[in-house]
């Protein structure tokens, strides 16, 4: 995976990454536009212990991409649920200025995060580069909605 990530980010001025610590890479993506916003995407490797109700391992190794989107607080929960529910209504999603159909929203360390996964055996330079950019863009839009436009990550 190191070689794939290096290939995906190495020649791109908009992406900078640091080598992993405990299977966790950190990629900073400078987003398109004139305002200089950035979004940090973390990539976790070494996930081989996915189980369903304590049964056997159900996956091959997979990679988790996630990006912090803003602090968890009571007011933000209704916004998050509304954003998440848009994908269940194609008509509303098509009319919305923002929405997403892949990934999931969760919480980690008292922050909302946008999460996506890829199977290691299917990972390519392009899928990693695209995964980082899509997640960074979606995460930044969610962050704008939750923080009133602040660029916290």
PDB file of N, CA, C and O in Angstrom, residues 71-86 105 112 142 145-146:
ATOM      1  N   UNK A  71     -17.062  19.188  15.316  1.00  0.00           N
ATOM      2  CA  UNK A  71     -17.289  18.673  16.662  1.00  0.00           C
ATOM      3  C   UNK A  71     -18.690  18.096  16.848  1.00  0.00           C
ATOM      4  O   UNK A  71     -19.657  18.598  16.274  1.00  0.00           O
ATOM      5  N   UNK A  72     -18.752  17.041  17.631  1.00  0.00           N
ATOM      6  CA  UNK A  72     -20.047  16.465  17.992  1.00  0.00           C
ATOM      7  C   UNK A  72     -20.698  17.380  19.023  1.00  0.00           C
ATOM      8  O   UNK A  72     -20.078  17.736  20.022  1.00  0.00           O
ATOM      9  N   UNK A  73     -21.899  17.805  18.731  1.00  0.00           N
ATOM     10  CA  UNK A  73     -22.705  18.554  19.691  1.00  0.00           C
ATOM     11  C   UNK A  73     -24.169  18.333  19.355  1.00  0.00           C
ATOM     12  O   UNK A  73     -24.503  17.864  18.262  1.00  0.00           O
ATOM     13  N   UNK A  74     -25.019  18.664  20.273  1.00  0.00           N
ATOM     14  CA  UNK A  74     -26.447  18.359  20.119  1.00  0.00           C
ATOM     15  C   UNK A  74     -27.050  19.033  18.896  1.00  0.00           C
ATOM     16  O   UNK A  74     -27.823  18.435  18.163  1.00  0.00           O
ATOM     17  N   UNK A  75     -26.692  20.273  18.652  1.00  0.00           N
ATOM     18  CA  UNK A  75     -27.262  20.999  17.515  1.00  0.00           C
ATOM     19  C   UNK A  75     -26.855  20.375  16.179  1.00  0.00           C
ATOM     20  O   UNK A  75     -27.625  20.387  15.213  1.00  0.00           O
ATOM     21  N   UNK A  76     -25.652  19.822  16.122  1.00  0.00           N
ATOM     22  CA  UNK A  76     -25.160  19.264  14.864  1.00  0.00           C
ATOM     23  C   UNK A  76     -25.829  17.934  14.503  1.00  0.00           C
ATOM     24  O   UNK A  76     -25.883  17.576  13.326  1.00  0.00           O
ATOM     25  N   UNK A  77     -26.338  17.208  15.488  1.00  0.00           N
ATOM     26  CA  UNK A  77     -26.939  15.905  15.196  1.00  0.00           C
ATOM     27  C   UNK A  77     -28.088  16.003  14.196  1.00  0.00           C
ATOM     28  O   UNK A  77     -28.182  15.192  13.276  1.00  0.00           O
ATOM     29  N   UNK A  78     -28.961  16.975  14.323  1.00  0.00           N
ATOM     30  CA  UNK A  78     -30.081  17.087  13.383  1.00  0.00           C
ATOM     31  C   UNK A  78     -29.580  17.438  11.989  1.00  0.00           C
ATOM     32  O   UNK A  78     -30.106  16.944  10.990  1.00  0.00           O
ATOM     33  N   UNK A  79     -28.548  18.275  11.884  1.00  0.00           N
ATOM     34  CA  UNK A  79     -27.973  18.595  10.577  1.00  0.00           C
ATOM     35  C   UNK A  79     -27.384  17.338   9.940  1.00  0.00           C
ATOM     36  O   UNK A  79     -27.592  17.070   8.755  1.00  0.00           O
ATOM     37  N   UNK A  80     -26.647  16.558  10.731  1.00  0.00           N
ATOM     38  CA  UNK A  80     -26.027  15.333  10.225  1.00  0.00           C
ATOM     39  C   UNK A  80     -27.090  14.342   9.751  1.00  0.00           C
ATOM     40  O   UNK A  80     -26.964  13.747   8.679  1.00  0.00           O
ATOM     41  N   UNK A  81     -28.129  14.173  10.535  1.00  0.00           N
ATOM     42  CA  UNK A  81     -29.189  13.240  10.135  1.00  0.00           C
ATOM     43  C   UNK A  81     -29.880  13.703   8.856  1.00  0.00           C
ATOM     44  O   UNK A  81     -30.208  12.888   7.990  1.00  0.00           O
ATOM     45  N   UNK A  82     -30.085  14.998   8.706  1.00  0.00           N
ATOM     46  CA  UNK A  82     -30.699  15.530   7.479  1.00  0.00           C
ATOM     47  C   UNK A  82     -29.809  15.311   6.272  1.00  0.00           C
ATOM     48  O   UNK A  82     -30.275  14.912   5.201  1.00  0.00           O
ATOM     49  N   UNK A  83     -28.510  15.587   6.430  1.00  0.00           N
ATOM     50  CA  UNK A  83     -27.555  15.372   5.334  1.00  0.00           C
ATOM     51  C   UNK A  83     -27.522  13.897   4.958  1.00  0.00           C
ATOM     52  O   UNK A  83     -27.572  13.527   3.780  1.00  0.00           O
ATOM     53  N   UNK A  84     -27.461  13.026   5.941  1.00  0.00           N
ATOM     54  CA  UNK A  84     -27.395  11.591   5.705  1.00  0.00           C
ATOM     55  C   UNK A  84     -28.662  11.073   5.032  1.00  0.00           C
ATOM     56  O   UNK A  84     -28.600  10.206   4.164  1.00  0.00           O
ATOM     57  N   UNK A  85     -29.824  11.608   5.405  1.00  0.00           N
ATOM     58  CA  UNK A  85     -31.097  11.135   4.871  1.00  0.00           C
ATOM     59  C   UNK A  85     -31.328  11.537   3.419  1.00  0.00           C
ATOM     60  O   UNK A  85     -32.131  10.914   2.733  1.00  0.00           O
ATOM     61  N   UNK A  86     -30.629  12.540   2.928  1.00  0.00           N
ATOM     62  CA  UNK A  86     -30.815  12.971   1.539  1.00  0.00           C
ATOM     63  C   UNK A  86     -30.602  11.823   0.557  1.00  0.00           C
ATOM     64  O   UNK A  86     -31.288  11.739  -0.456  1.00  0.00           O
ATOM     65  N   UNK A 105     -21.473   8.548   7.705  1.00  0.00           N
ATOM     66  CA  UNK A 105     -21.101   9.518   8.723  1.00  0.00           C
ATOM     67  C   UNK A 105     -21.118   8.813  10.064  1.00  0.00           C
ATOM     68  O   UNK A 105     -22.038   8.066  10.371  1.00  0.00           O
ATOM     69  N   UNK A 112     -17.535  14.389  14.359  1.00  0.00           N
ATOM     70  CA  UNK A 112     -18.194  13.702  13.264  1.00  0.00           C
ATOM     71  C   UNK A 112     -17.129  13.404  12.223  1.00  0.00           C
ATOM     72  O   UNK A 112     -16.243  14.222  11.969  1.00  0.00           O
ATOM     73  N   UNK A 142     -19.464  19.087   4.628  1.00  0.00           N
ATOM     74  CA  UNK A 142     -20.140  18.814   5.902  1.00  0.00           C
ATOM     75  C   UNK A 142     -19.575  19.728   6.983  1.00  0.00           C
ATOM     76  O   UNK A 142     -20.318  20.305   7.775  1.00  0.00           O
ATOM     77  N   UNK A 145     -21.057  23.146   6.830  1.00  0.00           N
ATOM     78  CA  UNK A 145     -22.422  23.167   7.366  1.00  0.00           C
ATOM     79  C   UNK A 145     -22.449  23.111   8.893  1.00  0.00           C
ATOM     80  O   UNK A 145     -23.273  23.736   9.530  1.00  0.00           O
ATOM     81  N   UNK A 146     -21.532  22.347   9.472  1.00  0.00           N
ATOM     82  CA  UNK A 146     -21.528  22.181  10.939  1.00  0.00           C
ATOM     83  C   UNK A 146     -20.858  23.341  11.660  1.00  0.00           C
ATOM     84  O   UNK A 146     -21.190  23.617  12.816  1.00  0.00           O
TER      85      UNK A 146
END
